[in-house]
Coordinates of C-alpha atoms and ligand atoms in Angstrom, one line a residue:
Chain A
M1 CA -0.2 0.0 0.2
S2 CA 2.8 2.2 -0.6
V3 CA 2.1 5.9 -2.0
S4 CA 5.1 6.5 -3.8
D5 CA 5.3 3.2 -6.2
R6 CA 5.1 5.0 -9.2
S7 CA 8.0 3.8 -11.5
S8 CA 8.5 6.6 -13.5
P9 CA 7.3 9.9 -11.8
G10 CA 5.4 12.5 -13.8
A11 CA 6.0 10.5 -16.7
N12 CA 2.4 10.3 -18.1
G13 CA 1.7 13.9 -17.5
L14 CA -2.0 13.8 -18.0
L15 CA -4.7 14.4 -15.1
R16 CA -8.2 14.9 -15.2
L17 CA -9.7 17.4 -12.4
Y18 CA -13.7 16.7 -12.4
I19 CA -15.7 19.1 -11.2
A20 CA -19.5 20.2 -10.4
G21 CA -20.6 22.8 -12.5
D22 CA -20.5 25.8 -10.7
A23 CA -20.4 24.3 -7.0
P24 CA -18.5 26.7 -4.4
G25 CA -15.5 23.9 -4.4
A26 CA -15.4 24.1 -8.2
H27 CA -14.0 27.7 -8.5
R28 CA -11.5 26.7 -6.0
A29 CA -10.8 23.6 -7.5
L30 CA -9.8 25.3 -11.1
A31 CA -8.2 28.1 -9.4
N32 CA -6.0 25.6 -8.2
R33 CA -5.8 23.4 -11.5
L34 CA -3.6 26.4 -12.5
R35 CA -1.1 26.8 -9.9
I36 CA -0.7 23.0 -10.5
M37 CA 0.2 23.5 -13.7
E38 CA 2.2 26.6 -13.3
E39 CA 4.1 24.9 -10.5
L40 CA 5.2 21.7 -12.7
A41 CA 5.7 24.0 -15.6
G42 CA 4.0 22.6 -18.4
E43 CA 4.8 19.4 -17.3
V44 CA 1.2 18.0 -16.5
E45 CA -1.8 18.8 -18.6
I46 CA -4.8 18.6 -16.3
Q47 CA -8.2 18.1 -18.1
V48 CA -11.6 19.8 -16.7
V49 CA -14.8 17.2 -16.7
D50 CA -18.0 19.0 -15.4
V51 CA -19.8 16.0 -14.6
L52 CA -23.1 17.8 -14.3
A53 CA -22.8 18.7 -18.2
H54 CA -20.8 15.3 -19.0
P55 CA -23.0 12.7 -16.7
D56 CA -22.0 10.0 -18.8
E57 CA -18.4 10.5 -18.4
A58 CA -18.7 10.5 -14.5
E59 CA -20.6 7.1 -14.8
R60 CA -17.9 5.5 -16.7
T61 CA -15.4 6.8 -15.1
G62 CA -16.9 5.6 -11.8
I63 CA -16.5 9.1 -9.9
L64 CA -18.8 9.4 -7.2
A65 CA -17.7 12.6 -5.4
T66 CA -16.1 16.1 -7.2
P67 CA -13.9 17.6 -6.9
T68 CA -11.2 14.4 -8.0
L69 CA -8.1 15.1 -9.4
S70 CA -7.4 11.7 -11.3
D71 CA -4.7 9.9 -13.0
E72 CA -6.5 7.2 -15.4
S73 CA -3.0 5.9 -16.4
T74 CA -2.9 3.6 -13.6
T75 CA -5.4 0.5 -13.0
P76 CA -7.4 1.6 -10.4
P77 CA -6.9 4.9 -11.2
R78 CA -5.1 7.1 -9.0
R79 CA -7.5 9.9 -7.3
L80 CA -7.8 12.7 -4.9
I81 CA -11.2 13.6 -3.5
G82 CA -11.9 17.3 -2.0
D83 CA -9.7 20.7 -1.7
I84 CA -6.9 20.5 -3.9
S85 CA -5.3 24.1 -2.8
N86 CA -2.2 21.7 -0.8
I87 CA -0.1 21.3 -4.0
A88 CA 2.7 19.8 -1.9
Q89 CA 0.3 17.3 -0.9
V90 CA -1.3 16.7 -4.4
L91 CA 1.9 16.6 -6.3
D92 CA 3.7 14.2 -3.8
Y93 CA 0.7 12.0 -4.0
F94 CA 0.8 11.7 -8.1
G95 CA 4.5 11.1 -7.7
Y96 CA 5.3 14.3 -9.4
R97 CA 8.2 16.8 -8.3
K98 CA 8.1 20.6 -7.8
K99 CA 10.0 22.6 -10.3
D100 CA 13.0 24.6 -9.1
S101 CA 13.3 23.2 -5.6
G102 CA 15.7 21.1 -5.5
Y103 CA 13.3 18.6 -3.1
D104 CA 13.8 15.1 -3.9
H105 CA 11.0 12.3 -3.1
S106 CA 11.5 8.7 -2.5
Chain B
M1 CA -12.2 -7.9 6.4
A2 CA -11.6 -7.8 10.2
R3 CA -13.8 -5.1 11.2
G4 CA -12.9 -2.4 14.1
A5 CA -9.6 -3.1 13.8
A6 CA -9.0 0.8 13.6
E7 CA -7.8 2.9 15.9
L8 CA -6.7 6.8 15.6
S9 CA -3.5 7.8 15.3
E10 CA -2.0 8.6 18.6
Q11 CA -1.6 12.1 17.9
Y12 CA -5.3 12.5 17.5
G13 CA -5.9 10.4 20.8
D14 CA -8.1 11.8 23.2
A15 CA -7.6 11.1 26.7
S16 CA -11.4 11.2 27.4
L17 CA -12.0 8.6 24.9
T18 CA -10.2 5.8 26.7
G19 CA -12.9 5.0 29.1
I20 CA -15.3 3.8 26.2
S21 CA -15.3 0.2 25.0
Q22 CA -14.0 -1.0 21.6
F23 CA -17.7 -2.4 21.4
D24 CA -19.2 0.8 22.3
F25 CA -17.0 2.7 20.0
R26 CA -17.7 0.8 16.9
R27 CA -21.3 1.1 17.9
L28 CA -21.1 4.6 17.7
I29 CA -19.6 4.6 14.4
E30 CA -22.0 2.5 13.0
T31 CA -25.5 5.1 14.3
T32 CA -24.1 8.5 14.4
A33 CA -25.7 10.9 12.0
D34 CA -22.4 11.6 10.1
G35 CA -21.0 9.5 7.3
V36 CA -18.2 7.9 8.4
L37 CA -15.7 6.1 5.6
V38 CA -12.3 4.5 6.3
V39 CA -10.4 4.6 2.8
D40 CA -6.7 3.1 2.5
L41 CA -3.9 5.4 1.0
S42 CA -4.6 4.0 -2.4
G43 CA -8.0 5.6 -2.3
T44 CA -9.9 2.1 -1.7
V45 CA -13.0 2.1 0.2
L46 CA -12.5 -0.2 3.3
Y47 CA -15.3 0.5 5.6
A48 CA -18.4 2.9 5.4
N49 CA -20.8 3.4 8.2
P50 CA -24.9 3.1 7.0
A51 CA -25.2 7.3 7.0
A52 CA -22.0 7.1 4.3
A53 CA -24.5 4.6 2.5
V54 CA -26.9 7.1 2.7
I55 CA -25.2 10.0 1.6
F56 CA -23.5 8.1 -1.4
G57 CA -27.3 6.5 -2.3
C58 CA -26.0 3.1 -2.5
P59 CA -26.0 -0.1 -0.1
V60 CA -23.1 -0.1 2.6
A61 CA -21.8 -3.1 0.3
D62 CA -21.5 -1.6 -2.8
L63 CA -19.4 1.2 -1.5
V64 CA -17.0 -1.1 0.0
H65 CA -13.9 -2.0 -2.2
I66 CA -14.2 0.7 -4.2
P67 CA -11.5 2.9 -5.6
L68 CA -13.3 6.1 -4.7
G69 CA -9.7 7.8 -4.1
R70 CA -8.0 9.4 -1.7
P71 CA -9.9 12.1 0.7
I72 CA -7.9 15.3 0.9
I73 CA -5.8 15.5 4.5
S74 CA -6.3 19.2 5.7
G75 CA -7.0 20.7 9.5
E76 CA -10.4 22.1 7.7
T77 CA -13.2 20.5 6.6
T78 CA -13.5 20.5 2.7
E79 CA -16.5 21.1 0.8
I80 CA -17.4 18.6 -1.9
T81 CA -20.4 17.4 -4.0
V82 CA -21.7 13.6 -4.0
H83 CA -23.4 12.4 -7.4
R84 CA -25.6 9.6 -6.7
P85 CA -27.6 7.5 -8.5
I86 CA -31.2 8.9 -9.4
R87 CA -31.3 11.3 -6.5
P88 CA -29.3 15.0 -7.2
P89 CA -26.2 15.7 -5.7
A90 CA -25.2 16.2 -2.5
E91 CA -23.5 19.0 -1.0
V92 CA -21.3 17.5 1.5
E93 CA -18.5 18.8 4.1
M94 CA -15.8 16.4 4.6
R95 CA -13.0 15.9 7.3
T96 CA -10.5 13.6 7.2
V97 CA -7.9 12.1 9.5
E98 CA -5.2 9.7 9.6
L99 CA -5.7 6.4 11.2
S100 CA -4.2 2.9 11.3
W101 CA -6.6 0.2 10.0
D102 CA -5.7 -3.5 10.5
G103 CA -2.4 -2.3 11.9
R104 CA -2.0 -0.1 8.5
P105 CA -2.0 3.4 7.6
A106 CA -5.6 4.7 6.5
L107 CA -7.8 7.5 6.7
L108 CA -11.0 8.1 8.2
A109 CA -13.2 10.4 6.6
S110 CA -16.2 12.0 8.5
L111 CA -19.0 13.5 5.9
R112 CA -22.0 15.8 6.5
D113 CA -24.8 16.5 4.4
V114 CA -25.3 19.9 4.1
S115 CA -27.9 20.1 1.1
A116 CA -30.8 20.3 3.5
H117 CA -29.0 23.2 5.5
R118 CA -28.1 25.2 1.9
A119 CA -31.8 24.7 0.9
Q120 CA -33.0 26.5 3.7
Q121 CA -30.4 29.4 3.3
E122 CA -31.5 29.2 -0.6
R123 CA -35.5 29.9 0.5
R124 CA -34.5 32.6 2.8
R125 CA -32.6 34.3 -0.5
Q126 CA -36.1 33.5 -2.1
S127 CA -38.0 35.0 0.2
Q128 CA -35.5 38.2 0.2
K129 CA -36.2 38.6 -3.5
L130 CA -39.9 38.1 -2.8
E131 CA -39.7 41.6 -0.7
A132 CA -37.8 43.2 -3.0
I133 CA -40.3 42.2 -6.0
G134 CA -43.0 43.6 -4.1
R135 CA -41.5 46.5 -3.9
L136 CA -40.9 46.5 -7.6
A137 CA -44.6 45.6 -8.3
A138 CA -45.7 48.5 -6.2
G139 CA -43.7 50.6 -8.4
I140 CA -44.8 49.0 -11.6
V141 CA -48.4 49.5 -10.2
H142 CA -47.8 53.1 -9.8
D143 CA -46.3 53.0 -13.3
I144 CA -49.1 51.3 -15.5
N145 CA -52.1 53.3 -13.0
N146 CA -50.3 56.4 -14.8
L147 CA -50.1 54.8 -18.1
L148 CA -54.0 54.0 -17.7
T149 CA -54.3 57.9 -16.9
V150 CA -52.2 58.7 -20.2
F151 CA -55.0 56.2 -22.2
E152 CA -57.7 57.5 -20.7
S153 CA -57.3 61.2 -21.4
G154 CA -56.1 59.9 -24.6
L155 CA -58.7 58.0 -25.9
R156 CA -61.7 60.9 -24.8
L157 CA -59.5 63.3 -26.8
L158 CA -59.9 60.7 -30.2
R159 CA -63.6 60.4 -29.6
K160 CA -63.8 64.2 -29.6
Q161 CA -61.8 64.6 -32.4
L162 CA -63.5 61.6 -34.4
R163 CA -66.7 63.3 -33.7
E164 CA -65.6 66.8 -35.1
D165 CA -63.1 65.9 -37.9
P166 CA -62.1 62.7 -38.3
A167 CA -60.0 63.6 -41.3
N168 CA -57.6 65.5 -38.9
P169 CA -53.8 64.1 -39.0
N170 CA -53.7 64.6 -35.0
T171 CA -56.5 62.0 -35.1
A172 CA -53.8 59.2 -36.7
M173 CA -50.9 60.9 -34.6
L174 CA -52.8 60.0 -31.6
I175 CA -53.3 56.6 -32.1
E176 CA -49.8 55.9 -33.2
E177 CA -48.9 57.4 -29.4
L178 CA -51.2 55.3 -27.6
L179 CA -50.0 52.2 -29.3
K180 CA -46.4 52.9 -28.2
R181 CA -47.6 53.5 -24.4
T182 CA -49.2 50.0 -24.8
Q183 CA -45.3 48.8 -25.5
N184 CA -44.2 50.5 -22.3
G185 CA -47.1 48.5 -20.7
G186 CA -46.5 45.4 -22.3
A187 CA -42.3 45.7 -21.6
L188 CA -43.0 46.9 -18.1
T189 CA -45.1 43.3 -17.2
Q190 CA -43.0 41.0 -18.7
Q191 CA -39.6 42.2 -17.4
L192 CA -41.3 41.8 -13.9
L193 CA -42.3 38.5 -15.2
A194 CA -39.0 37.5 -15.9
F195 CA -37.4 38.7 -13.2
S196 CA -39.8 36.7 -10.3
R197 CA -39.6 33.5 -12.4
G198 CA -35.6 33.7 -13.2
Q199 CA -33.7 31.8 -10.0
S200 CA -30.6 30.5 -9.8
L201 CA -29.0 28.9 -6.9
Y202 CA -25.1 29.5 -7.4
P203 CA -22.8 31.6 -8.5
E204 CA -22.0 31.9 -12.0
T205 CA -20.0 33.5 -14.7
I206 CA -21.9 36.7 -15.8
E207 CA -21.0 39.9 -18.0
L208 CA -21.7 42.3 -15.3
N209 CA -22.4 45.6 -18.0
G210 CA -25.3 43.4 -19.5
R211 CA -26.6 42.6 -16.4
I212 CA -26.6 46.3 -15.2
K213 CA -28.1 47.6 -18.6
A214 CA -31.3 45.0 -18.7
I215 CA -31.9 45.9 -14.7
T216 CA -31.6 50.0 -15.8
R217 CA -34.5 49.5 -18.5
L218 CA -36.7 48.4 -15.6
L219 CA -35.6 51.1 -13.4
E220 CA -36.1 53.8 -15.9
R221 CA -39.5 53.4 -15.5
T222 CA -39.7 52.9 -12.1
L223 CA -38.1 55.4 -10.8
G224 CA -40.4 58.4 -11.7
N225 CA -39.7 61.2 -14.1
G226 CA -37.7 63.5 -11.8
I227 CA -35.2 61.0 -11.5
S228 CA -32.3 60.6 -14.5
I229 CA -30.4 57.4 -14.4
N230 CA -26.8 57.8 -15.7
L231 CA -25.0 54.7 -16.6
E232 CA -21.0 54.8 -16.8
L233 CA -19.8 51.2 -17.5
D234 CA -16.1 50.3 -17.9
P235 CA -15.8 48.8 -21.5
G236 CA -12.8 46.4 -20.4
L237 CA -14.8 45.0 -17.5
G238 CA -13.9 41.2 -16.9
P239 CA -16.3 38.9 -16.3
V240 CA -17.7 38.2 -12.2
V241 CA -19.0 34.8 -10.3
V242 CA -21.9 35.9 -8.6
D243 CA -25.7 34.7 -8.4
A244 CA -27.1 36.5 -11.0
N245 CA -30.5 37.1 -9.5
Q246 CA -29.3 38.0 -6.3
L247 CA -27.3 41.0 -8.0
D248 CA -30.2 42.1 -9.5
V249 CA -32.1 42.1 -6.3
A250 CA -28.9 43.7 -4.9
I251 CA -28.9 46.5 -7.6
L252 CA -32.7 47.0 -7.4
N253 CA -32.7 47.2 -3.2
L254 CA -29.9 50.0 -3.9
A255 CA -31.8 51.8 -6.4
V256 CA -35.1 51.8 -4.3
N257 CA -33.0 52.9 -1.3
A258 CA -31.2 55.6 -3.9
K259 CA -35.0 56.5 -4.7
D260 CA -36.4 57.4 -1.5
A261 CA -33.3 58.9 -0.6
M262 CA -33.9 61.2 -3.6
A263 CA -37.8 62.1 -2.8
G264 CA -38.7 62.8 -6.5
T265 CA -35.8 64.3 -8.2
G266 CA -31.9 63.9 -8.7
M267 CA -29.6 61.7 -10.6
L268 CA -29.1 58.1 -10.0
A269 CA -25.3 57.1 -11.4
I270 CA -24.7 53.4 -11.7
E271 CA -21.0 52.8 -12.9
T272 CA -18.4 50.0 -13.2
S273 CA -14.7 49.6 -13.0
D274 CA -12.2 47.5 -14.1
T275 CA -9.6 48.8 -11.9
P276 CA -11.2 49.1 -8.2
G277 CA -7.7 49.9 -6.9
D278 CA -9.0 53.7 -8.0
I279 CA -11.1 53.6 -5.0
E280 CA -9.8 51.2 -2.3
E281 CA -6.0 52.0 -1.5
M282 CA -5.7 48.2 -1.5
P283 CA -3.3 47.6 -4.8
A284 CA -3.9 43.9 -4.6
L285 CA -7.2 44.3 -5.1
A286 CA -7.6 45.2 -8.7
A287 CA -6.4 41.2 -9.0
S288 CA -9.4 40.1 -7.7
F289 CA -12.2 42.0 -7.7
V290 CA -14.6 44.5 -10.1
R291 CA -16.5 47.5 -8.8
V292 CA -19.5 48.3 -8.9
T293 CA -20.7 51.6 -7.8
V294 CA -24.5 52.8 -7.3
S295 CA -24.8 56.6 -6.1
D296 CA -27.6 58.9 -5.7
T297 CA -27.7 62.9 -5.0
G298 CA -30.3 62.2 -1.8
C299 CA -30.7 63.1 1.6
G300 CA -27.3 60.7 2.7
M301 CA -26.7 59.3 6.0
S302 CA -25.5 60.6 9.4
K303 CA -22.8 58.3 10.8
E304 CA -25.6 56.9 13.3
V305 CA -27.5 55.5 10.7
L306 CA -24.7 54.2 8.9
A307 CA -23.2 52.2 11.8
K308 CA -26.3 50.3 11.5
V309 CA -27.9 50.0 8.0
F310 CA -26.9 46.2 7.5
E311 CA -28.7 45.2 10.4
P312 CA -31.9 43.5 9.3
F313 CA -35.1 45.3 10.1
F314 CA -33.2 48.6 10.3
T315 CA -35.2 51.3 8.8
T316 CA -35.6 55.1 9.6
K317 CA -38.6 54.9 7.0
G318 CA -41.8 55.3 9.1
D319 CA -45.3 54.1 8.5
G320 CA -44.0 51.0 7.1
R321 CA -42.5 52.3 4.1
G322 CA -39.3 50.6 4.9
T323 CA -38.7 47.1 6.4
G324 CA -35.2 47.2 6.9
L325 CA -34.1 44.3 4.6
G326 CA -32.6 45.7 1.6
L327 CA -29.1 46.6 3.0
S328 CA -28.9 43.4 4.6
Q329 CA -30.1 41.7 1.7
V330 CA -26.9 43.1 0.0
Y331 CA -24.5 42.5 2.5
G332 CA -26.0 38.9 2.6
F333 CA -25.1 38.5 -1.1
I334 CA -21.5 40.0 -1.0
K335 CA -20.7 38.3 1.3
Q336 CA -21.7 35.1 0.2
S337 CA -20.0 36.0 -3.1
G338 CA -16.7 36.4 -1.4
G339 CA -16.9 40.3 -2.1
H340 CA -16.4 43.7 -0.1
I341 CA -18.9 46.1 0.4
R342 CA -18.2 50.1 0.9
I343 CA -20.4 53.1 1.7
E344 CA -20.0 56.4 1.8
S345 CA -22.1 59.0 3.2
A346 CA -22.9 62.4 4.9
V347 CA -25.8 63.9 5.5
G348 CA -26.9 66.4 2.3
E349 CA -24.5 65.0 0.5
G350 CA -25.8 62.2 -1.5
T351 CA -24.7 58.3 -0.9
S352 CA -22.0 56.4 -3.1
V353 CA -22.6 52.5 -2.6
H354 CA -19.4 50.7 -3.7
L355 CA -19.9 46.8 -4.3
F356 CA -16.3 44.9 -5.2
L357 CA -17.4 41.6 -6.7
P358 CA -14.8 38.7 -7.5
R359 CA -13.8 38.3 -11.1
A360 CA -14.4 35.0 -12.5
P361 CA -11.1 32.8 -12.4
R362 CA -8.6 32.7 -15.8
T363 CA -8.9 29.2 -16.5
G364 CA -7.0 29.7 -19.7
N365 CA -9.4 27.5 -20.9
D366 CA -12.1 29.1 -23.3
E367 CA -14.1 25.4 -23.8
L368 CA -14.5 25.0 -19.5
Q369 CA -16.1 28.9 -19.3
M370 CA -18.4 27.9 -22.0
Q371 CA -19.3 24.6 -20.2
V372 CA -19.9 26.7 -17.1
E373 CA -22.0 29.5 -18.6
I374 CA -24.4 27.2 -20.6
R375 CA -25.0 24.9 -17.8
P376 CA -28.5 24.8 -17.1
N377 CA -30.2 26.4 -13.7
T378 CA -30.3 23.8 -11.1
C379 CA -33.4 24.3 -9.0
E380 CA -35.2 21.8 -6.1
Ligands
ADP1 N1 -29.1 55.7 -0.5 C1 -29.2 56.0 0.8 N2 -29.5 57.4 1.1 C2 -30.1 57.8 2.2 N3 -30.0 56.9 3.4 C3 -29.9 55.5 3.4 C4 -29.5 55.0 1.9 N4 -29.4 53.4 1.8 C5 -29.9 53.6 3.0 N5 -30.1 54.2 3.6 C6 -30.8 54.2 5.2 O1 -30.3 52.9 5.4 C7 -31.7 52.5 6.1 C8 -32.0 50.8 5.9 O2 -32.0 50.5 4.5 P1 -32.6 49.2 4.0 O3 -32.2 48.0 4.5 O4 -32.9 49.2 2.5 O5 -34.3 49.1 4.7 P2 -35.4 49.9 4.1 O6 -34.9 50.6 3.0 O7 -36.4 49.5 4.0 O8 -35.5 50.9 5.1 C9 -32.7 53.1 5.6 O9 -33.8 53.0 6.5 C10 -32.5 54.3 5.5 O10 -32.5 55.3 6.6
MG2 MG1 -34.4 49.5 1.2

């Protein structure tokens, strides 16, 4: 049950952010999406999916709660639910490392 | 699955809980009104209590083992939306702590369904809106009565002309004039209807200038002849995120106050600015907010009155003319939107109310912007 067992961190570079329309949490999540992409200086692309506009998509991918940030390159997908403003926690979970900080993550 | 192997990590341990037996503790978790989920570090559900099953709208057995995702750990509650089959989504407050489950690190998320609470707030907002509509309707009834007077005298004149000199070109002109007035009346009632029907429960991305122009068309007919309206809309104004209908109500409440303060003659000005820093000295302000200012040339307020204006039911208007709910709605709306409000006023010198409204986040993704805008109204 190791969290950091990702073989090549950030190799895929694509995450999906599931939000629910104009819910209060959605706006925060969108702002944080930009912060994360900035933090990683283009190493990651985060696609946005509004589950109210695309309910079938949420059903297909098994999204039960939003906001959810999801890495679907793994099975089962690696997902974080809730407020993603703690960027360090987010990056760590998905196995990305911050640009320009020499911080090493094992 | 060995249930009850859970214990909160020591740092969260509470000495006063040591007296409770494992059995009682388990029963407590099973019966508590809050949803409880235990999730392993990879996001798979290990345990769900019955309340969690209610929130997710499916049996406990369906929740266990699903790869739900890892709940964010933070000191505060975070707000999530839970999507479930058949029923509408639930607004849920989530709080997550670390614990150990079967000797392995795991997470315990407690979930509180706040949808009912939100719905109640919404009903309160709705009744504030009805109150504003009542005021508006009273103004419109007055206008319609004026219009009827115009029709009555016009028709009398027409009858006289037709009797005396049917070929007089004035007759045709009079008919045209009266026809125009019927359009006024129609627009008046149309706008009132549109306003009372429209409802939105959530903040949305809106173009403020357009919204203000639409309200102004309505105000022109409500404020009376002696009051002129001056619009100064910044063409560079960025989009904002607010509840559109509450915004309408707020602007109307401010306009009605301005009308009351001006006793029939004066000027109402509505101004928007993309650079709100020109008013507030905070330089950071411009990055997050735009400004709307509603000013009047009315009686103004003393410091004592100004100190109380946001209190619900505070009014200086006697004999049932005031309810004291106007500015408290405006205040509630602004706070709920995450904005700011500032009032400048002095006795005899008019009043300016500045609203600072939060900008829409720059998504860098136009497609998303579209999605947010075209989402249909969600209502109960
Ligand atoms: N534009 C204004 N000019 C002067 N006084 C105002 C203005 N707006 C509000 N006030 C004062 O604030 C009080 C509270 O306003 P409000 O909450 O809208 O309630 P109401 O209009 O029903 O009295 C008013 O009674 C009035 O004394
Ligand atoms: Mg009022």
